[in-house]
Coordinates of C-alpha atoms in Angstrom, one line a residue:
M205 CA 92.9 126.6 148.8
T206 CA 93.0 128.3 145.4
T207 CA 94.4 125.9 142.9
A208 CA 96.8 126.7 140.1
L209 CA 94.3 125.2 137.5
A210 CA 91.5 127.4 138.9
T211 CA 93.7 130.5 138.6
I212 CA 94.8 129.6 135.0
A213 CA 91.1 129.1 134.0
A214 CA 90.0 132.4 135.6
I215 CA 92.7 134.4 134.0
T216 CA 92.1 132.8 130.6
S217 CA 88.4 133.5 130.9
A218 CA 89.0 137.1 131.9
F219 CA 91.4 137.5 129.0
A220 CA 88.9 136.1 126.5
L221 CA 86.2 138.5 127.9
R222 CA 88.7 141.4 127.3
R223 CA 89.2 140.2 123.8
G224 CA 85.5 140.5 123.0
M225 CA 84.2 137.0 123.6
S226 CA 80.8 136.8 125.3
L227 CA 80.3 134.7 128.5
E228 CA 78.0 132.4 126.5
D229 CA 80.7 131.7 123.9
I230 CA 83.3 131.1 126.7
E231 CA 81.0 128.6 128.4
R232 CA 80.3 126.9 125.1
C233 CA 84.0 126.6 124.1
A234 CA 85.1 125.5 127.6
G235 CA 82.2 123.2 128.1
L236 CA 81.8 124.6 131.7
T237 CA 79.6 127.3 133.2
G238 CA 81.0 130.7 134.2
R239 CA 80.6 129.6 137.9
E240 CA 82.7 126.5 137.3
L241 CA 85.4 128.5 135.6
A242 CA 85.6 131.1 138.4
D243 CA 85.6 128.5 141.2
P244 CA 88.9 129.1 143.1
H245 CA 88.9 125.6 144.5
A246 CA 88.3 123.7 141.2
R247 CA 90.7 121.7 139.2
V248 CA 89.4 122.8 135.9
P249 CA 90.1 120.3 133.1
D250 CA 92.9 121.0 130.6
R251 CA 90.4 120.4 127.8
A252 CA 88.3 123.4 128.9
I253 CA 91.3 125.8 128.7
A254 CA 92.5 124.3 125.4
G255 CA 89.0 124.8 123.9
L256 CA 89.1 128.5 124.9
W257 CA 92.5 129.0 123.3
R258 CA 91.4 127.3 120.1
A259 CA 88.5 129.7 119.9
L260 CA 90.7 132.7 120.7
S261 CA 93.2 131.7 118.1
E262 CA 90.6 131.3 115.4
S263 CA 89.0 134.6 116.2
E264 CA 92.3 136.6 116.1
P265 CA 94.8 134.6 114.0
D266 CA 97.2 137.6 113.4
D267 CA 97.8 138.5 117.0
A268 CA 100.3 136.9 119.4
L269 CA 97.7 136.4 122.1
T270 CA 99.6 134.0 124.2
I271 CA 102.5 136.4 124.6
E272 CA 100.1 139.2 125.5
L273 CA 98.6 137.0 128.2
V274 CA 102.0 135.9 129.6
R275 CA 103.2 139.6 129.8
S276 CA 100.1 140.6 131.8
A277 CA 99.3 137.6 134.0
P278 CA 100.5 137.6 137.6
L279 CA 102.9 134.8 138.4
A280 CA 100.2 133.6 140.9
V281 CA 99.0 131.7 137.9
L282 CA 101.7 129.1 138.9
G283 CA 100.1 128.8 142.4
G284 CA 102.2 128.4 145.5
L285 CA 105.1 127.0 143.3
A286 CA 106.1 130.5 142.3
H287 CA 106.5 131.6 145.9
G288 CA 107.9 128.4 147.3
A289 CA 110.6 128.3 144.6
L290 CA 112.1 131.5 146.0
F291 CA 113.6 129.5 148.8
A292 CA 115.5 127.0 146.6
A293 CA 119.3 127.1 146.7
S294 CA 119.6 127.7 142.9
V295 CA 117.6 128.4 139.8
E296 CA 118.0 124.8 138.7
E297 CA 116.6 123.6 142.0
A298 CA 113.6 125.9 141.6
L299 CA 113.0 124.5 138.1
R300 CA 113.1 121.0 139.5
L301 CA 110.4 121.9 142.0
L302 CA 108.3 123.0 139.0
V303 CA 109.0 119.8 137.1
E304 CA 108.2 117.5 140.0
N305 CA 104.9 119.3 140.7
R306 CA 103.7 119.7 137.1
S307 CA 100.5 117.9 138.0
V308 CA 99.6 120.8 140.3
L309 CA 99.7 123.1 137.2
A310 CA 97.8 121.0 134.7
E311 CA 96.3 117.5 134.4
R312 CA 98.5 116.0 131.7
V313 CA 101.3 118.4 131.0
H314 CA 104.8 117.0 130.6
I315 CA 107.7 119.1 131.8
S316 CA 111.3 117.9 132.1
L317 CA 114.9 119.1 132.4
E318 CA 117.1 117.5 129.7
R319 CA 120.9 118.0 130.0
S320 CA 123.2 117.7 126.9
G321 CA 126.8 118.7 127.5
D322 CA 127.0 122.2 129.0
L323 CA 123.3 122.9 128.1
V324 CA 120.1 122.2 129.9
A325 CA 116.7 122.4 128.2
V326 CA 113.3 122.8 129.9
E327 CA 111.1 120.8 127.6
M328 CA 107.3 120.9 127.6
S329 CA 104.5 119.1 125.8
H330 CA 100.9 118.4 126.2
P331 CA 98.5 115.8 124.6
L332 CA 96.0 118.5 123.6
D333 CA 98.4 120.3 121.3
D334 CA 96.2 119.4 118.3
L335 CA 93.2 121.0 119.9
D336 CA 94.8 124.3 120.8
G337 CA 97.5 124.5 118.1
G338 CA 100.3 124.5 120.7
R339 CA 99.1 127.7 122.4
M340 CA 99.3 126.2 125.9
N341 CA 102.9 125.3 125.3
E342 CA 103.7 128.9 124.4
I343 CA 102.0 130.1 127.6
G344 CA 103.8 127.5 129.7
L345 CA 107.2 128.3 128.4
G346 CA 106.5 132.0 128.6
L347 CA 105.5 131.7 132.2
I348 CA 108.6 129.6 133.0
W349 CA 110.8 132.3 131.5
R350 CA 109.2 134.8 133.7
F351 CA 109.5 132.4 136.6
V352 CA 113.3 132.1 136.1
R353 CA 113.8 135.9 136.0
E354 CA 111.6 136.3 139.1
V355 CA 113.4 133.8 141.4
A356 CA 117.0 134.4 140.2
A357 CA 119.2 136.7 142.3
G358 CA 121.3 137.5 139.2
P359 CA 120.9 137.5 135.4
V360 CA 120.2 134.2 133.7
D361 CA 120.3 134.3 129.9
L362 CA 118.6 132.1 127.4
I363 CA 120.6 130.3 124.8
G364 CA 117.6 129.4 122.6
V365 CA 113.8 129.0 122.3
E366 CA 112.1 126.3 120.3
F367 CA 108.4 125.6 119.5
S368 CA 107.0 122.7 117.6
R369 CA 104.2 124.7 116.0
A370 CA 104.0 127.8 113.8
P371 CA 103.7 131.1 115.6
Q372 CA 100.4 133.0 115.9
G373 CA 101.1 136.5 115.0
P374 CA 104.5 138.1 114.2
K375 CA 107.7 136.3 115.1
S376 CA 109.2 139.6 116.3
T377 CA 106.6 139.6 119.2
Y378 CA 108.1 136.3 120.5
Q379 CA 111.7 137.4 120.0
E380 CA 111.1 140.6 121.8
F381 CA 109.6 138.8 124.8
F382 CA 112.3 136.1 125.1
N383 CA 115.0 138.5 124.0
R384 CA 116.4 135.7 121.8
S385 CA 115.8 134.4 118.3
V386 CA 112.9 131.8 118.4
E387 CA 112.7 128.7 116.2
F388 CA 109.3 127.4 115.1
N389 CA 108.0 124.1 113.6
G390 CA 110.8 122.2 115.3
R391 CA 110.8 118.9 117.0
R392 CA 110.1 120.1 120.6
N393 CA 109.0 123.0 122.8
A394 CA 112.0 124.1 124.9
L395 CA 113.9 126.9 126.7
V396 CA 117.7 126.2 126.5
F397 CA 120.1 127.5 129.2
E398 CA 123.7 127.1 129.9
A399 CA 124.0 124.6 132.8
E400 CA 126.3 127.0 134.7
A401 CA 123.8 129.8 134.5
L402 CA 121.2 127.7 136.3
Q403 CA 123.5 127.5 139.3
T404 CA 122.7 131.1 140.0
R405 CA 121.3 131.5 143.6
T406 CA 117.7 132.4 144.2
S407 CA 116.7 135.7 145.7
Q408 CA 115.6 134.3 149.1
A409 CA 117.4 131.0 149.4
S410 CA 116.6 129.1 152.7
L411 CA 117.4 125.5 153.3
D412 CA 114.9 125.1 156.1
L413 CA 112.0 126.9 154.4
F414 CA 112.6 125.0 151.1
A415 CA 112.5 121.7 153.0
F416 CA 109.1 122.7 154.3
V417 CA 108.0 123.6 150.7
L418 CA 109.1 120.2 149.4
E419 CA 107.2 118.4 152.1
Y420 CA 104.0 120.5 151.4
F421 CA 104.0 119.9 147.7
Q422 CA 104.8 116.1 148.2
D423 CA 101.6 115.9 150.3
L424 CA 99.7 118.0 147.8
R425 CA 100.7 115.7 144.9
A426 CA 99.6 112.6 146.8
R427 CA 96.2 114.2 147.4
I428 CA 95.8 115.2 143.7
E429 CA 96.8 111.7 142.6
R430 CA 94.2 110.1 144.9
R431 CA 91.5 112.4 143.7
S432 CA 92.6 111.8 140.0
A433 CA 92.4 108.0 140.5
S434 CA 88.9 108.3 141.8
D435 CA 87.9 110.7 139.0
E436 CA 89.2 108.5 136.3
L437 CA 87.4 105.4 137.6
G438 CA 84.2 107.5 138.0
R439 CA 84.5 108.6 134.4
L440 CA 84.6 104.9 133.3
Q441 CA 81.6 104.1 135.5
R442 CA 79.7 107.0 134.0
A443 CA 80.6 105.9 130.5
V444 CA 79.4 102.3 131.3
A445 CA 76.0 103.8 132.5
D446 CA 75.7 105.9 129.3
C447 CA 76.5 102.9 127.1
A448 CA 73.9 100.9 129.0
V449 CA 71.2 103.4 128.2
R450 CA 72.1 102.9 124.5
G451 CA 72.2 99.1 124.9
E452 CA 76.0 99.0 124.2
F453 CA 77.8 96.5 126.3
D454 CA 81.2 96.2 124.7
T455 CA 84.5 97.6 126.0
Q456 CA 85.2 99.6 122.8
S457 CA 82.0 101.6 123.2
V458 CA 82.8 102.3 126.9
A459 CA 86.3 103.6 126.1
A460 CA 84.9 105.8 123.3
S461 CA 82.2 107.2 125.6
A462 CA 84.9 108.0 128.2
G463 CA 87.0 109.9 125.6
V464 CA 90.0 107.6 126.0
S465 CA 91.6 104.8 124.0
L466 CA 90.6 101.2 124.8
R467 CA 94.2 100.5 126.2
T468 CA 94.0 103.6 128.4
A469 CA 90.6 102.6 129.7
Q470 CA 91.8 99.1 130.5
R471 CA 94.9 100.5 132.3
I472 CA 92.7 102.8 134.4
A473 CA 90.4 99.9 135.4
A474 CA 93.3 97.6 136.1
A475 CA 95.0 100.2 138.3
R476 CA 91.8 100.3 140.4
G477 CA 91.6 96.5 140.8
T478 CA 88.9 95.9 138.3
S479 CA 88.4 95.6 134.5
L480 CA 86.0 97.0 131.9
T481 CA 84.5 93.5 131.5
E482 CA 83.7 93.5 135.3
L483 CA 82.2 97.0 135.2
L484 CA 80.0 96.0 132.3
R485 CA 78.9 92.7 134.0
S486 CA 78.1 94.6 137.2
K487 CA 76.0 97.1 135.3
R488 CA 74.1 94.3 133.4
E489 CA 73.3 92.6 136.7
A490 CA 72.1 95.8 138.3
I491 CA 69.8 96.5 135.4
A492 CA 68.6 92.9 135.4
R493 CA 67.7 93.1 139.1
E494 CA 65.9 96.4 138.6
L495 CA 63.8 94.9 135.8
Q496 CA 63.1 91.6 137.6
E497 CA 61.8 93.6 140.6
L498 CA 59.6 95.7 138.3
R499 CA 58.3 92.5 136.6
R500 CA 57.3 91.0 139.9
L501 CA 55.5 94.2 140.9
L502 CA 53.6 94.3 137.6
R503 CA 52.6 90.6 138.0
D504 CA 51.2 91.4 141.5
L505 CA 49.2 94.3 140.1
G506 CA 48.1 93.2 136.7
G507 CA 49.0 89.5 136.0
A508 CA 51.5 87.9 133.7
S509 CA 50.4 89.8 130.7
A510 CA 51.4 93.2 132.1
A511 CA 54.9 91.9 132.7
G512 CA 55.5 90.8 129.1
P513 CA 56.8 94.1 127.8
I514 CA 59.1 94.4 130.8
E515 CA 60.6 91.0 130.1
H516 CA 61.2 92.0 126.5
R517 CA 62.8 95.3 127.6
G518 CA 65.0 93.4 130.1
R519 CA 66.4 91.1 127.4
C520 CA 67.3 94.2 125.3
R521 CA 68.7 96.3 128.2
T522 CA 70.9 93.6 129.6
G523 CA 72.2 92.2 126.3
R524 CA 75.9 92.1 125.3
V525 CA 75.1 94.2 122.2
R526 CA 72.2 96.3 121.1
G527 CA 69.0 94.3 121.0
G528 CA 70.7 91.3 122.4
A529 CA 68.9 88.6 124.6
F530 CA 71.3 88.1 127.4
V531 CA 70.3 88.1 131.1
P532 CA 73.0 87.3 133.6
S533 CA 72.6 83.7 134.8
R534 CA 72.8 84.6 138.5
V535 CA 69.8 87.0 138.0
R536 CA 67.7 84.9 135.6
G537 CA 66.3 82.6 138.3
M538 CA 65.8 85.2 141.0
D539 CA 62.0 85.2 140.8
R540 CA 61.5 81.4 140.4
P541 CA 60.3 80.0 143.8
D542 CA 61.4 76.6 144.9
S543 CA 59.1 73.6 145.3
R544 CA 58.5 74.2 149.0
T545 CA 57.5 77.8 148.4
L546 CA 55.2 76.7 145.6
Q547 CA 53.5 74.1 147.8
A548 CA 52.8 76.7 150.5
K549 CA 51.4 79.1 147.9
H550 CA 49.0 76.5 146.6
E551 CA 47.8 75.7 150.2
R552 CA 47.2 79.4 150.8
D553 CA 45.2 79.6 147.5
D554 CA 43.1 76.6 148.5
L555 CA 42.2 78.1 151.8
T556 CA 41.4 81.5 150.2
N557 CA 39.1 79.8 147.7
E558 CA 37.2 77.9 150.4
A559 CA 36.7 81.1 152.4
L560 CA 35.3 82.8 149.2
L561 CA 32.9 79.9 148.5
R562 CA 31.5 80.0 152.0
A563 CA 31.0 83.8 151.8
T564 CA 29.3 83.6 148.4
P565 CA 25.6 82.6 147.9
E566 CA 25.1 79.3 146.0
V567 CA 24.1 80.1 142.4
T568 CA 21.8 77.7 140.6
A569 CA 22.0 77.0 136.8
S570 CA 19.3 79.6 136.2
G571 CA 21.5 82.2 137.8
T572 CA 19.5 82.7 141.0
D573 CA 20.1 81.4 144.5
P574 CA 17.4 79.0 146.1
S575 CA 16.0 81.8 148.3
G576 CA 15.0 83.9 145.3
D577 CA 17.2 86.9 146.5
L578 CA 18.4 88.5 143.3
S579 CA 20.9 90.8 145.0
C580 CA 24.6 90.4 144.0

């Protein structure tokens, strides 16, 4: 199934190519390969799309690029939501479908319906606003406005449009698109409607079909949440591995390597029934076991002197901090045999020595054997 995030990424990449960006620049700004950006089944990270919009905005600061994209992009960019919403009973119900399934559209976008008296505002925000300068919010609200006009069976007028950032390009371009005056540098990103207007019926209202749509997207959200939970824990585990290579075994370093705050990292770990401390302890033990096994192998091959550098490396690799000397207690004694094992080893060594003596000619003090055979 083609995902909404994949469609958004593909359309944004194609738009960047049309505006003169090279494929190499697109890949560098997105942090993904062209193949990954074009994969119809991928859930492309929001950061990749935000990185592209930052580069586009910096290259053409005087053009309202977001409005140009919203005008030309097919509503398929909203995935199956655009089609499923046609069967809602009213425009407000269609918007609620969009709000409830926002995770289908983007990883961390926030969309809500806020009622105040006779007015209803569709509010939108995203934690990557600082990276893209608010461009993704402009695209989101622009697409929602097109979405409303597409699903409504009759006219639905806007009362107002608000953005929290300065415009890119002329204000008149925004006002022409929304057919309403637009406020910038405000406290929120919002489309404001009269509550009564949102009761307008949709063009293909169907109670039975919309019930199927709701069930489908409920299942899709559950699958996305399960995958997201796995991806988040995997990101922490990869961060622990990266920190281990650098000899950093503290929770703050792990959170920084994962690109999240310490509190967020702790919350993610706790939600999966573990903790950052437990992930670090498990990694230290895994490294210690690998090094202990390597040390035993080197001792078998070259004696204790060959294992010395590995022991030093083990103390550094498994320390709590860089260059530390901590080896997990449950691993430290793994290669120490008990007294019974030592006794059996000594007995085997004695038998081996006796066999070697019997097979070796007796050597006199002069260095020759009694028979006068000088062969070795």
